JSON list of C-alpha atoms in Angstrom, two decimals:
[
{"chain": "A", "resi": 1, "resn": "GLY", "atom": "CA", "xyz": [-3.54, 10.24, -11.46]},
{"chain": "A", "resi": 2, "resn": "ALA", "atom": "CA", "xyz": [-4.38, 9.32, -7.83]},
{"chain": "A", "resi": 3, "resn": "GLY", "atom": "CA", "xyz": [-2.20, 11.60, -4.96]},
{"chain": "A", "resi": 4, "resn": "VAL", "atom": "CA", "xyz": [-2.13, 10.43, -1.48]},
{"chain": "A", "resi": 5, "resn": "SER", "atom": "CA", "xyz": [-5.52, 11.09, 0.03]},
{"chain": "A", "resi": 6, "resn": "GLN", "atom": "CA", "xyz": [-6.15, 10.54, 3.82]},
{"chain": "A", "resi": 7, "resn": "SER", "atom": "CA", "xyz": [-9.23, 11.01, 5.67]},
{"chain": "A", "resi": 8, "resn": "PRO", "atom": "CA", "xyz": [-10.87, 12.84, 7.13]},
{"chain": "A", "resi": 9, "resn": "SER", "atom": "CA", "xyz": [-9.50, 16.23, 5.64]},
{"chain": "A", "resi": 10, "resn": "ASN", "atom": "CA", "xyz": [-10.99, 17.09, 9.94]},
{"chain": "A", "resi": 11, "resn": "LYS", "atom": "CA", "xyz": [-11.62, 14.99, 13.50]},
{"chain": "A", "resi": 12, "resn": "VAL", "atom": "CA", "xyz": [-13.22, 17.11, 16.51]},
{"chain": "A", "resi": 13, "resn": "THR", "atom": "CA", "xyz": [-12.76, 15.03, 19.28]},
{"chain": "A", "resi": 14, "resn": "GLU", "atom": "CA", "xyz": [-13.22, 14.93, 22.73]},
{"chain": "A", "resi": 15, "resn": "LYS", "atom": "CA", "xyz": [-10.00, 14.17, 25.34]},
{"chain": "A", "resi": 16, "resn": "GLY", "atom": "CA", "xyz": [-9.95, 10.86, 26.59]},
{"chain": "A", "resi": 17, "resn": "LYS", "atom": "CA", "xyz": [-11.65, 9.15, 22.86]},
{"chain": "A", "resi": 18, "resn": "ASP", "atom": "CA", "xyz": [-10.24, 7.24, 20.25]},
{"chain": "A", "resi": 19, "resn": "VAL", "atom": "CA", "xyz": [-9.49, 8.34, 16.53]},
{"chain": "A", "resi": 20, "resn": "GLU", "atom": "CA", "xyz": [-8.51, 6.23, 13.75]},
{"chain": "A", "resi": 21, "resn": "LEU", "atom": "CA", "xyz": [-6.99, 8.25, 10.90]},
{"chain": "A", "resi": 22, "resn": "ARG", "atom": "CA", "xyz": [-6.65, 6.20, 7.45]},
{"chain": "A", "resi": 23, "resn": "CYS", "atom": "CA", "xyz": [-4.14, 7.46, 4.48]},
{"chain": "A", "resi": 24, "resn": "ASP", "atom": "CA", "xyz": [-4.05, 5.83, 1.05]},
{"chain": "A", "resi": 25, "resn": "PRO", "atom": "CA", "xyz": [-1.03, 5.63, -0.27]},
{"chain": "A", "resi": 26, "resn": "ILE", "atom": "CA", "xyz": [-0.04, 6.18, -3.98]},
{"chain": "A", "resi": 27, "resn": "SER", "atom": "CA", "xyz": [-0.17, 3.01, -5.90]},
{"chain": "A", "resi": 28, "resn": "GLY", "atom": "CA", "xyz": [3.48, 1.13, -6.14]},
{"chain": "A", "resi": 29, "resn": "HIS", "atom": "CA", "xyz": [4.95, 2.91, -3.86]},
{"chain": "A", "resi": 30, "resn": "THR", "atom": "CA", "xyz": [6.14, 1.20, -1.49]},
{"chain": "A", "resi": 31, "resn": "ALA", "atom": "CA", "xyz": [6.83, 3.11, 1.37]},
{"chain": "A", "resi": 32, "resn": "LEU", "atom": "CA", "xyz": [4.34, 5.10, 3.83]},
{"chain": "A", "resi": 33, "resn": "TYR", "atom": "CA", "xyz": [5.39, 7.97, 6.47]},
{"chain": "A", "resi": 34, "resn": "TRP", "atom": "CA", "xyz": [3.27, 8.95, 8.95]},
{"chain": "A", "resi": 35, "resn": "TYR", "atom": "CA", "xyz": [3.90, 13.02, 10.11]},
{"chain": "A", "resi": 36, "resn": "ARG", "atom": "CA", "xyz": [2.73, 15.17, 12.69]},
{"chain": "A", "resi": 37, "resn": "GLN", "atom": "CA", "xyz": [2.15, 19.47, 12.76]},
{"chain": "A", "resi": 38, "resn": "SER", "atom": "CA", "xyz": [2.21, 20.89, 15.16]},
{"chain": "A", "resi": 39, "resn": "LEU", "atom": "CA", "xyz": [1.76, 24.95, 14.80]},
{"chain": "A", "resi": 40, "resn": "GLY", "atom": "CA", "xyz": [4.60, 26.95, 14.65]},
{"chain": "A", "resi": 41, "resn": "GLN", "atom": "CA", "xyz": [6.52, 23.13, 15.10]},
{"chain": "A", "resi": 42, "resn": "GLY", "atom": "CA", "xyz": [8.63, 21.52, 12.43]},
{"chain": "A", "resi": 43, "resn": "LEU", "atom": "CA", "xyz": [6.91, 18.23, 10.75]},
{"chain": "A", "resi": 44, "resn": "GLU", "atom": "CA", "xyz": [7.92, 15.51, 13.05]},
{"chain": "A", "resi": 45, "resn": "PHE", "atom": "CA", "xyz": [8.33, 11.85, 11.66]},
{"chain": "A", "resi": 46, "resn": "LEU", "atom": "CA", "xyz": [6.07, 9.32, 13.79]},
{"chain": "A", "resi": 47, "resn": "ILE", "atom": "CA", "xyz": [6.61, 5.81, 11.86]},
{"chain": "A", "resi": 48, "resn": "TYR", "atom": "CA", "xyz": [8.07, 4.27, 9.23]},
{"chain": "A", "resi": 49, "resn": "PHE", "atom": "CA", "xyz": [6.81, 0.90, 6.90]},
{"chain": "A", "resi": 50, "resn": "GLN", "atom": "CA", "xyz": [8.63, -0.05, 3.50]},
{"chain": "A", "resi": 51, "resn": "GLY", "atom": "CA", "xyz": [7.29, -3.31, 1.98]},
{"chain": "A", "resi": 52, "resn": "ASN", "atom": "CA", "xyz": [6.75, -6.58, 3.72]},
{"chain": "A", "resi": 53, "resn": "SER", "atom": "CA", "xyz": [9.74, -5.02, 6.06]},
{"chain": "A", "resi": 54, "resn": "ALA", "atom": "CA", "xyz": [8.77, -4.43, 9.99]},
{"chain": "A", "resi": 55, "resn": "PRO", "atom": "CA", "xyz": [7.50, -0.33, 10.36]},
{"chain": "A", "resi": 56, "resn": "ASP", "atom": "CA", "xyz": [10.14, 2.45, 12.12]},
{"chain": "A", "resi": 57, "resn": "LYS", "atom": "CA", "xyz": [8.04, 3.15, 15.06]},
{"chain": "A", "resi": 58, "resn": "SER", "atom": "CA", "xyz": [10.89, 5.02, 16.67]},
{"chain": "A", "resi": 59, "resn": "GLY", "atom": "CA", "xyz": [8.73, 8.06, 16.13]},
{"chain": "A", "resi": 60, "resn": "LEU", "atom": "CA", "xyz": [5.35, 7.62, 17.43]},
{"chain": "A", "resi": 61, "resn": "PRO", "atom": "CA", "xyz": [5.71, 9.71, 21.33]},
{"chain": "A", "resi": 62, "resn": "SER", "atom": "CA", "xyz": [3.65, 7.03, 23.28]},
{"chain": "A", "resi": 63, "resn": "ASP", "atom": "CA", "xyz": [2.28, 3.84, 23.37]},
{"chain": "A", "resi": 64, "resn": "ARG", "atom": "CA", "xyz": [-0.95, 4.94, 22.88]},
{"chain": "A", "resi": 65, "resn": "PHE", "atom": "CA", "xyz": [-0.18, 5.42, 18.96]},
{"chain": "A", "resi": 66, "resn": "SER", "atom": "CA", "xyz": [0.28, 3.02, 16.47]},
{"chain": "A", "resi": 67, "resn": "ALA", "atom": "CA", "xyz": [0.09, 2.91, 12.91]},
{"chain": "A", "resi": 68, "resn": "GLU", "atom": "CA", "xyz": [-0.35, 0.01, 10.72]},
{"chain": "A", "resi": 69, "resn": "ARG", "atom": "CA", "xyz": [-0.28, -0.69, 6.83]},
{"chain": "A", "resi": 70, "resn": "THR", "atom": "CA", "xyz": [-3.09, -3.19, 6.03]},
{"chain": "A", "resi": 71, "resn": "GLY", "atom": "CA", "xyz": [-1.18, -5.51, 2.33]},
{"chain": "A", "resi": 72, "resn": "GLY", "atom": "CA", "xyz": [0.99, -3.54, 1.92]},
{"chain": "A", "resi": 73, "resn": "SER", "atom": "CA", "xyz": [-1.29, -0.49, 0.43]},
{"chain": "A", "resi": 74, "resn": "VAL", "atom": "CA", "xyz": [-3.87, 1.87, 2.58]},
{"chain": "A", "resi": 75, "resn": "SER", "atom": "CA", "xyz": [-2.68, 2.78, 6.57]},
{"chain": "A", "resi": 76, "resn": "THR", "atom": "CA", "xyz": [-4.59, 4.23, 9.68]},
{"chain": "A", "resi": 77, "resn": "LEU", "atom": "CA", "xyz": [-3.23, 5.48, 13.08]},
{"chain": "A", "resi": 78, "resn": "THR", "atom": "CA", "xyz": [-4.68, 4.56, 15.77]},
{"chain": "A", "resi": 79, "resn": "ILE", "atom": "CA", "xyz": [-3.95, 7.43, 18.93]},
{"chain": "A", "resi": 80, "resn": "GLN", "atom": "CA", "xyz": [-6.51, 6.00, 22.41]},
{"chain": "A", "resi": 81, "resn": "ARG", "atom": "CA", "xyz": [-7.45, 7.91, 25.17]},
{"chain": "A", "resi": 82, "resn": "THR", "atom": "CA", "xyz": [-6.64, 11.08, 22.54]},
{"chain": "A", "resi": 83, "resn": "GLN", "atom": "CA", "xyz": [-5.67, 14.05, 25.13]},
{"chain": "A", "resi": 84, "resn": "GLN", "atom": "CA", "xyz": [-5.25, 17.56, 23.65]},
{"chain": "A", "resi": 85, "resn": "GLU", "atom": "CA", "xyz": [-1.99, 17.95, 23.20]},
{"chain": "A", "resi": 86, "resn": "ASP", "atom": "CA", "xyz": [-2.31, 15.39, 20.58]},
{"chain": "A", "resi": 87, "resn": "SER", "atom": "CA", "xyz": [-3.87, 18.56, 18.52]},
{"chain": "A", "resi": 88, "resn": "ALA", "atom": "CA", "xyz": [-1.61, 18.60, 15.47]},
{"chain": "A", "resi": 89, "resn": "VAL", "atom": "CA", "xyz": [-2.27, 17.82, 11.39]},
{"chain": "A", "resi": 90, "resn": "TYR", "atom": "CA", "xyz": [-1.66, 14.28, 10.51]},
{"chain": "A", "resi": 91, "resn": "LEU", "atom": "CA", "xyz": [0.11, 13.85, 7.48]},
{"chain": "A", "resi": 92, "resn": "CYS", "atom": "CA", "xyz": [1.04, 10.72, 5.30]},
{"chain": "A", "resi": 93, "resn": "ALA", "atom": "CA", "xyz": [3.36, 10.15, 2.23]},
{"chain": "A", "resi": 94, "resn": "SER", "atom": "CA", "xyz": [3.91, 7.81, -0.09]},
{"chain": "A", "resi": 95, "resn": "SER", "atom": "CA", "xyz": [7.18, 7.26, -1.85]},
{"chain": "A", "resi": 96, "resn": "PRO", "atom": "CA", "xyz": [8.12, 5.05, -4.87]},
{"chain": "A", "resi": 97, "resn": "ASN", "atom": "CA", "xyz": [12.26, 4.94, -3.21]},
{"chain": "A", "resi": 98, "resn": "PHE", "atom": "CA", "xyz": [13.68, 6.88, -0.66]},
{"chain": "A", "resi": 99, "resn": "ASN", "atom": "CA", "xyz": [14.12, 10.45, -2.33]},
{"chain": "A", "resi": 100, "resn": "GLU", "atom": "CA", "xyz": [10.70, 12.50, -2.77]},
{"chain": "A", "resi": 101, "resn": "GLN", "atom": "CA", "xyz": [8.23, 11.56, -0.05]},
{"chain": "A", "resi": 102, "resn": "PHE", "atom": "CA", "xyz": [4.53, 12.75, -2.48]},
{"chain": "A", "resi": 103, "resn": "PHE", "atom": "CA", "xyz": [2.18, 14.46, 1.41]},
{"chain": "A", "resi": 104, "resn": "GLY", "atom": "CA", "xyz": [-1.21, 14.23, 1.64]},
{"chain": "A", "resi": 105, "resn": "PRO", "atom": "CA", "xyz": [-3.54, 17.00, 2.30]},
{"chain": "A", "resi": 106, "resn": "GLY", "atom": "CA", "xyz": [-2.88, 16.10, 5.64]},
{"chain": "A", "resi": 107, "resn": "THR", "atom": "CA", "xyz": [-5.61, 15.67, 9.10]},
{"chain": "A", "resi": 108, "resn": "ARG", "atom": "CA", "xyz": [-5.97, 18.04, 11.05]},
{"chain": "A", "resi": 109, "resn": "LEU", "atom": "CA", "xyz": [-7.50, 16.55, 15.09]},
{"chain": "A", "resi": 110, "resn": "THR", "atom": "CA", "xyz": [-8.52, 18.99, 17.22]},
{"chain": "A", "resi": 111, "resn": "VAL", "atom": "CA", "xyz": [-9.08, 17.44, 20.41]},
{"chain": "A", "resi": 112, "resn": "LEU", "atom": "CA", "xyz": [-11.11, 19.16, 22.85]},
{"chain": "B", "resi": 1, "resn": "SER", "atom": "CA", "xyz": [23.24, 16.41, 19.16]},
{"chain": "B", "resi": 2, "resn": "GLN", "atom": "CA", "xyz": [21.93, 16.74, 15.93]},
{"chain": "B", "resi": 3, "resn": "LYS", "atom": "CA", "xyz": [20.39, 20.42, 14.48]},
{"chain": "B", "resi": 4, "resn": "ILE", "atom": "CA", "xyz": [18.69, 21.07, 11.38]},
{"chain": "B", "resi": 5, "resn": "GLU", "atom": "CA", "xyz": [18.03, 25.56, 10.92]},
{"chain": "B", "resi": 6, "resn": "GLN", "atom": "CA", "xyz": [16.26, 27.17, 9.01]},
{"chain": "B", "resi": 7, "resn": "ASN", "atom": "CA", "xyz": [17.44, 30.91, 10.66]},
{"chain": "B", "resi": 8, "resn": "SER", "atom": "CA", "xyz": [14.78, 32.89, 8.92]},
{"chain": "B", "resi": 9, "resn": "GLU", "atom": "CA", "xyz": [11.94, 32.39, 11.11]},
{"chain": "B", "resi": 10, "resn": "ALA", "atom": "CA", "xyz": [10.16, 34.61, 8.00]},
{"chain": "B", "resi": 11, "resn": "LEU", "atom": "CA", "xyz": [11.28, 36.46, 4.37]},
{"chain": "B", "resi": 12, "resn": "ASN", "atom": "CA", "xyz": [9.70, 39.54, 2.47]},
{"chain": "B", "resi": 13, "resn": "ILE", "atom": "CA", "xyz": [10.81, 40.27, -0.68]},
{"chain": "B", "resi": 14, "resn": "GLN", "atom": "CA", "xyz": [9.76, 42.37, -3.30]},
{"chain": "B", "resi": 15, "resn": "GLU", "atom": "CA", "xyz": [8.77, 40.98, -6.75]},
{"chain": "B", "resi": 16, "resn": "GLY", "atom": "CA", "xyz": [11.12, 39.78, -9.70]},
{"chain": "B", "resi": 17, "resn": "LYS", "atom": "CA", "xyz": [14.01, 40.31, -7.03]},
{"chain": "B", "resi": 18, "resn": "THR", "atom": "CA", "xyz": [16.24, 36.62, -6.15]},
{"chain": "B", "resi": 19, "resn": "ALA", "atom": "CA", "xyz": [14.89, 35.07, -3.22]},
{"chain": "B", "resi": 20, "resn": "THR", "atom": "CA", "xyz": [17.89, 33.23, -0.61]},
{"chain": "B", "resi": 21, "resn": "LEU", "atom": "CA", "xyz": [16.32, 31.14, 2.01]},
{"chain": "B", "resi": 22, "resn": "THR", "atom": "CA", "xyz": [19.90, 29.02, 3.83]},
{"chain": "B", "resi": 23, "resn": "CYS", "atom": "CA", "xyz": [19.62, 26.11, 5.78]},
{"chain": "B", "resi": 24, "resn": "ASN", "atom": "CA", "xyz": [22.02, 24.47, 8.07]},
{"chain": "B", "resi": 25, "resn": "TYR", "atom": "CA", "xyz": [23.33, 21.71, 9.60]},
{"chain": "B", "resi": 26, "resn": "THR", "atom": "CA", "xyz": [25.25, 20.24, 12.50]},
{"chain": "B", "resi": 27, "resn": "ASN", "atom": "CA", "xyz": [26.76, 17.29, 13.76]},
{"chain": "B", "resi": 28, "resn": "TYR", "atom": "CA", "xyz": [25.70, 15.45, 10.64]},
{"chain": "B", "resi": 29, "resn": "SER", "atom": "CA", "xyz": [26.98, 14.65, 6.73]},
{"chain": "B", "resi": 30, "resn": "PRO", "atom": "CA", "xyz": [23.98, 13.75, 5.19]},
{"chain": "B", "resi": 31, "resn": "ALA", "atom": "CA", "xyz": [24.06, 11.46, 2.19]},
{"chain": "B", "resi": 32, "resn": "TYR", "atom": "CA", "xyz": [21.93, 13.92, 0.83]},
{"chain": "B", "resi": 33, "resn": "LEU", "atom": "CA", "xyz": [19.28, 17.09, 1.17]},
{"chain": "B", "resi": 34, "resn": "GLN", "atom": "CA", "xyz": [16.01, 17.69, 0.01]},
{"chain": "B", "resi": 35, "resn": "TRP", "atom": "CA", "xyz": [13.46, 21.15, -0.50]},
{"chain": "B", "resi": 36, "resn": "TYR", "atom": "CA", "xyz": [10.33, 20.73, 0.86]},
{"chain": "B", "resi": 37, "resn": "ARG", "atom": "CA", "xyz": [7.76, 23.96, -0.88]},
{"chain": "B", "resi": 38, "resn": "GLN", "atom": "CA", "xyz": [3.94, 23.88, 1.38]},
{"chain": "B", "resi": 39, "resn": "ASP", "atom": "CA", "xyz": [0.89, 25.91, 1.24]},
{"chain": "B", "resi": 40, "resn": "PRO", "atom": "CA", "xyz": [-1.35, 26.41, 3.64]},
{"chain": "B", "resi": 41, "resn": "GLY", "atom": "CA", "xyz": [-3.69, 23.87, 4.29]},
{"chain": "B", "resi": 42, "resn": "ARG", "atom": "CA", "xyz": [-1.29, 21.88, 2.21]},
{"chain": "B", "resi": 43, "resn": "GLY", "atom": "CA", "xyz": [1.16, 19.29, 2.17]},
{"chain": "B", "resi": 44, "resn": "PRO", "atom": "CA", "xyz": [4.60, 19.79, 1.49]},
{"chain": "B", "resi": 45, "resn": "VAL", "atom": "CA", "xyz": [5.50, 19.29, -2.11]},
{"chain": "B", "resi": 46, "resn": "PHE", "atom": "CA", "xyz": [8.94, 17.93, -3.10]},
{"chain": "B", "resi": 47, "resn": "LEU", "atom": "CA", "xyz": [11.27, 20.96, -5.01]},
{"chain": "B", "resi": 48, "resn": "LEU", "atom": "CA", "xyz": [14.78, 19.23, -5.48]},
{"chain": "B", "resi": 49, "resn": "LEU", "atom": "CA", "xyz": [17.48, 16.88, -3.93]},
{"chain": "B", "resi": 50, "resn": "ILE", "atom": "CA", "xyz": [21.54, 17.78, -4.03]},
{"chain": "B", "resi": 51, "resn": "ARG", "atom": "CA", "xyz": [23.00, 14.61, -3.02]},
{"chain": "B", "resi": 52, "resn": "GLU", "atom": "CA", "xyz": [26.66, 15.07, -1.00]},
{"chain": "B", "resi": 53, "resn": "ASN", "atom": "CA", "xyz": [28.37, 15.44, -4.53]},
{"chain": "B", "resi": 54, "resn": "GLU", "atom": "CA", "xyz": [26.83, 18.06, -5.93]},
{"chain": "B", "resi": 55, "resn": "LYS", "atom": "CA", "xyz": [27.63, 21.66, -5.42]},
{"chain": "B", "resi": 56, "resn": "GLU", "atom": "CA", "xyz": [24.07, 23.01, -7.67]},
{"chain": "B", "resi": 57, "resn": "LYS", "atom": "CA", "xyz": [21.18, 22.13, -8.62]},
{"chain": "B", "resi": 58, "resn": "ARG", "atom": "CA", "xyz": [18.80, 23.27, -10.66]},
{"chain": "B", "resi": 59, "resn": "LYS", "atom": "CA", "xyz": [15.34, 23.60, -11.86]},
{"chain": "B", "resi": 60, "resn": "GLU", "atom": "CA", "xyz": [13.71, 26.68, -13.57]},
{"chain": "B", "resi": 61, "resn": "ARG", "atom": "CA", "xyz": [13.44, 29.45, -11.37]},
{"chain": "B", "resi": 62, "resn": "LEU", "atom": "CA", "xyz": [14.99, 26.90, -8.72]},
{"chain": "B", "resi": 63, "resn": "LYS", "atom": "CA", "xyz": [18.82, 26.84, -7.66]},
{"chain": "B", "resi": 64, "resn": "VAL", "atom": "CA", "xyz": [20.13, 25.21, -4.62]},
{"chain": "B", "resi": 65, "resn": "THR", "atom": "CA", "xyz": [23.49, 24.37, -3.54]},
{"chain": "B", "resi": 66, "resn": "PHE", "atom": "CA", "xyz": [25.18, 22.08, -1.39]},
{"chain": "B", "resi": 67, "resn": "ASP", "atom": "CA", "xyz": [27.96, 23.41, 0.64]},
{"chain": "B", "resi": 68, "resn": "THR", "atom": "CA", "xyz": [28.87, 20.02, 3.03]},
{"chain": "B", "resi": 69, "resn": "THR", "atom": "CA", "xyz": [32.12, 21.86, 4.42]},
{"chain": "B", "resi": 70, "resn": "LEU", "atom": "CA", "xyz": [30.48, 24.83, 5.33]},
{"chain": "B", "resi": 71, "resn": "LYS", "atom": "CA", "xyz": [26.95, 22.50, 5.96]},
{"chain": "B", "resi": 72, "resn": "GLN", "atom": "CA", "xyz": [24.67, 24.24, 4.96]},
{"chain": "B", "resi": 73, "resn": "SER", "atom": "CA", "xyz": [22.46, 24.77, 1.82]},
{"chain": "B", "resi": 74, "resn": "LEU", "atom": "CA", "xyz": [21.56, 27.14, -0.30]},
{"chain": "B", "resi": 75, "resn": "PHE", "atom": "CA", "xyz": [17.36, 27.47, -2.33]},
{"chain": "B", "resi": 76, "resn": "HIS", "atom": "CA", "xyz": [17.43, 30.08, -4.62]},
{"chain": "B", "resi": 77, "resn": "ILE", "atom": "CA", "xyz": [14.46, 31.28, -6.12]},
{"chain": "B", "resi": 78, "resn": "THR", "atom": "CA", "xyz": [15.12, 34.33, -8.71]},
{"chain": "B", "resi": 79, "resn": "ALA", "atom": "CA", "xyz": [12.57, 36.09, -10.87]},
{"chain": "B", "resi": 80, "resn": "SER", "atom": "CA", "xyz": [10.64, 35.59, -7.32]},
{"chain": "B", "resi": 81, "resn": "GLN", "atom": "CA", "xyz": [6.61, 36.26, -8.44]},
{"chain": "B", "resi": 82, "resn": "PRO", "atom": "CA", "xyz": [3.23, 35.99, -5.62]},
{"chain": "B", "resi": 83, "resn": "ALA", "atom": "CA", "xyz": [2.55, 32.70, -6.35]},
{"chain": "B", "resi": 84, "resn": "ASP", "atom": "CA", "xyz": [6.23, 31.46, -5.27]},
{"chain": "B", "resi": 85, "resn": "SER", "atom": "CA", "xyz": [4.84, 32.67, -2.09]},
{"chain": "B", "resi": 86, "resn": "ALA", "atom": "CA", "xyz": [4.28, 29.71, 0.89]},
{"chain": "B", "resi": 87, "resn": "THR", "atom": "CA", "xyz": [6.28, 28.05, 3.72]},
{"chain": "B", "resi": 88, "resn": "TYR", "atom": "CA", "xyz": [9.39, 26.38, 2.29]},
{"chain": "B", "resi": 89, "resn": "LEU", "atom": "CA", "xyz": [11.21, 23.43, 4.04]},
{"chain": "B", "resi": 90, "resn": "CYS", "atom": "CA", "xyz": [14.66, 21.68, 4.05]},
{"chain": "B", "resi": 91, "resn": "ALA", "atom": "CA", "xyz": [14.85, 17.97, 5.25]},
{"chain": "B", "resi": 92, "resn": "LEU", "atom": "CA", "xyz": [18.09, 15.50, 5.29]},
{"chain": "B", "resi": 93, "resn": "PRO", "atom": "CA", "xyz": [18.05, 12.48, 6.50]},
{"chain": "B", "resi": 94, "resn": "LEU", "atom": "CA", "xyz": [18.56, 10.91, 9.92]},
{"chain": "B", "resi": 95, "resn": "TYR", "atom": "CA", "xyz": [19.88, 8.01, 11.45]},
{"chain": "B", "resi": 96, "resn": "SER", "atom": "CA", "xyz": [16.30, 7.27, 13.10]},
{"chain": "B", "resi": 97, "resn": "GLY", "atom": "CA", "xyz": [17.87, 4.43, 15.54]},
{"chain": "B", "resi": 98, "resn": "ALA", "atom": "CA", "xyz": [15.92, 1.41, 14.46]},
{"chain": "B", "resi": 99, "resn": "GLY", "atom": "CA", "xyz": [17.52, 0.66, 11.34]},
{"chain": "B", "resi": 100, "resn": "SER", "atom": "CA", "xyz": [16.20, 3.15, 9.00]},
{"chain": "B", "resi": 101, "resn": "TYR", "atom": "CA", "xyz": [17.00, 6.77, 7.87]},
{"chain": "B", "resi": 102, "resn": "GLN", "atom": "CA", "xyz": [14.12, 9.11, 8.65]},
{"chain": "B", "resi": 103, "resn": "LEU", "atom": "CA", "xyz": [13.78, 12.31, 6.86]},
{"chain": "B", "resi": 104, "resn": "THR", "atom": "CA", "xyz": [13.61, 15.85, 8.93]},
{"chain": "B", "resi": 105, "resn": "PHE", "atom": "CA", "xyz": [12.38, 19.18, 8.92]},
{"chain": "B", "resi": 106, "resn": "GLY", "atom": "CA", "xyz": [13.51, 23.04, 9.92]},
{"chain": "B", "resi": 107, "resn": "LYS", "atom": "CA", "xyz": [10.65, 24.06, 10.42]},
{"chain": "B", "resi": 108, "resn": "GLY", "atom": "CA", "xyz": [11.26, 26.08, 7.46]},
{"chain": "B", "resi": 109, "resn": "THR", "atom": "CA", "xyz": [11.29, 30.48, 6.40]},
{"chain": "B", "resi": 110, "resn": "LYS", "atom": "CA", "xyz": [7.82, 32.06, 5.06]},
{"chain": "B", "resi": 111, "resn": "LEU", "atom": "CA", "xyz": [8.81, 33.22, 1.89]},
{"chain": "B", "resi": 112, "resn": "SER", "atom": "CA", "xyz": [6.40, 36.80, 0.48]},
{"chain": "B", "resi": 113, "resn": "VAL", "atom": "CA", "xyz": [6.73, 37.53, -2.59]},
{"chain": "B", "resi": 114, "resn": "ILE", "atom": "CA", "xyz": [5.24, 41.48, -3.04]},
{"chain": "B", "resi": 115, "resn": "PRO", "atom": "CA", "xyz": [4.18, 42.15, -5.80]}
]
């Protein structure tokens, strides 16, 4: 079956522009996560969606970051007024339970 | 504060030997611990989950131990192969402060299996 997909795979943008990153989770998975991975750093938790509950946004680094999940499926992570320090790989994961997570291939964001 | 440490950034090992990776944590008592594998340019792939009441878990050539007294997990790959070369991440559920537990990942150990 299809795994988690993310688009675009690469995104180059200029400082100050807004970007949208998309995640298509595995069908039927109720939990969806966004992480950020910078060079030489571990995965940094950003936000978590579980069913229809309010999302856990505790990992978002600033109010320039936001995410939504429509219809309990597709999710979009939006970064407004991008900064160079936002450059990283953004990973999405979904899970059917509170155990293993299934990750997408990531979106590599480069802010010039 | 709660910390997760994977002791080695990189580990080189000869093909056929057993690779042992370490994950230590402090100021926390997790209900379980997970190990993932990450290849360059790809997302992590789940390998094993071990619960606090389990001392050891095996899957094919993989073995994970969980010592809640030492606050340590060991990840072993027996009869290692060049295809096992990857970065291995341990992950623990930590309270996010917003009503849920979130997986917090170590920085990983890059394993290179030399033919």
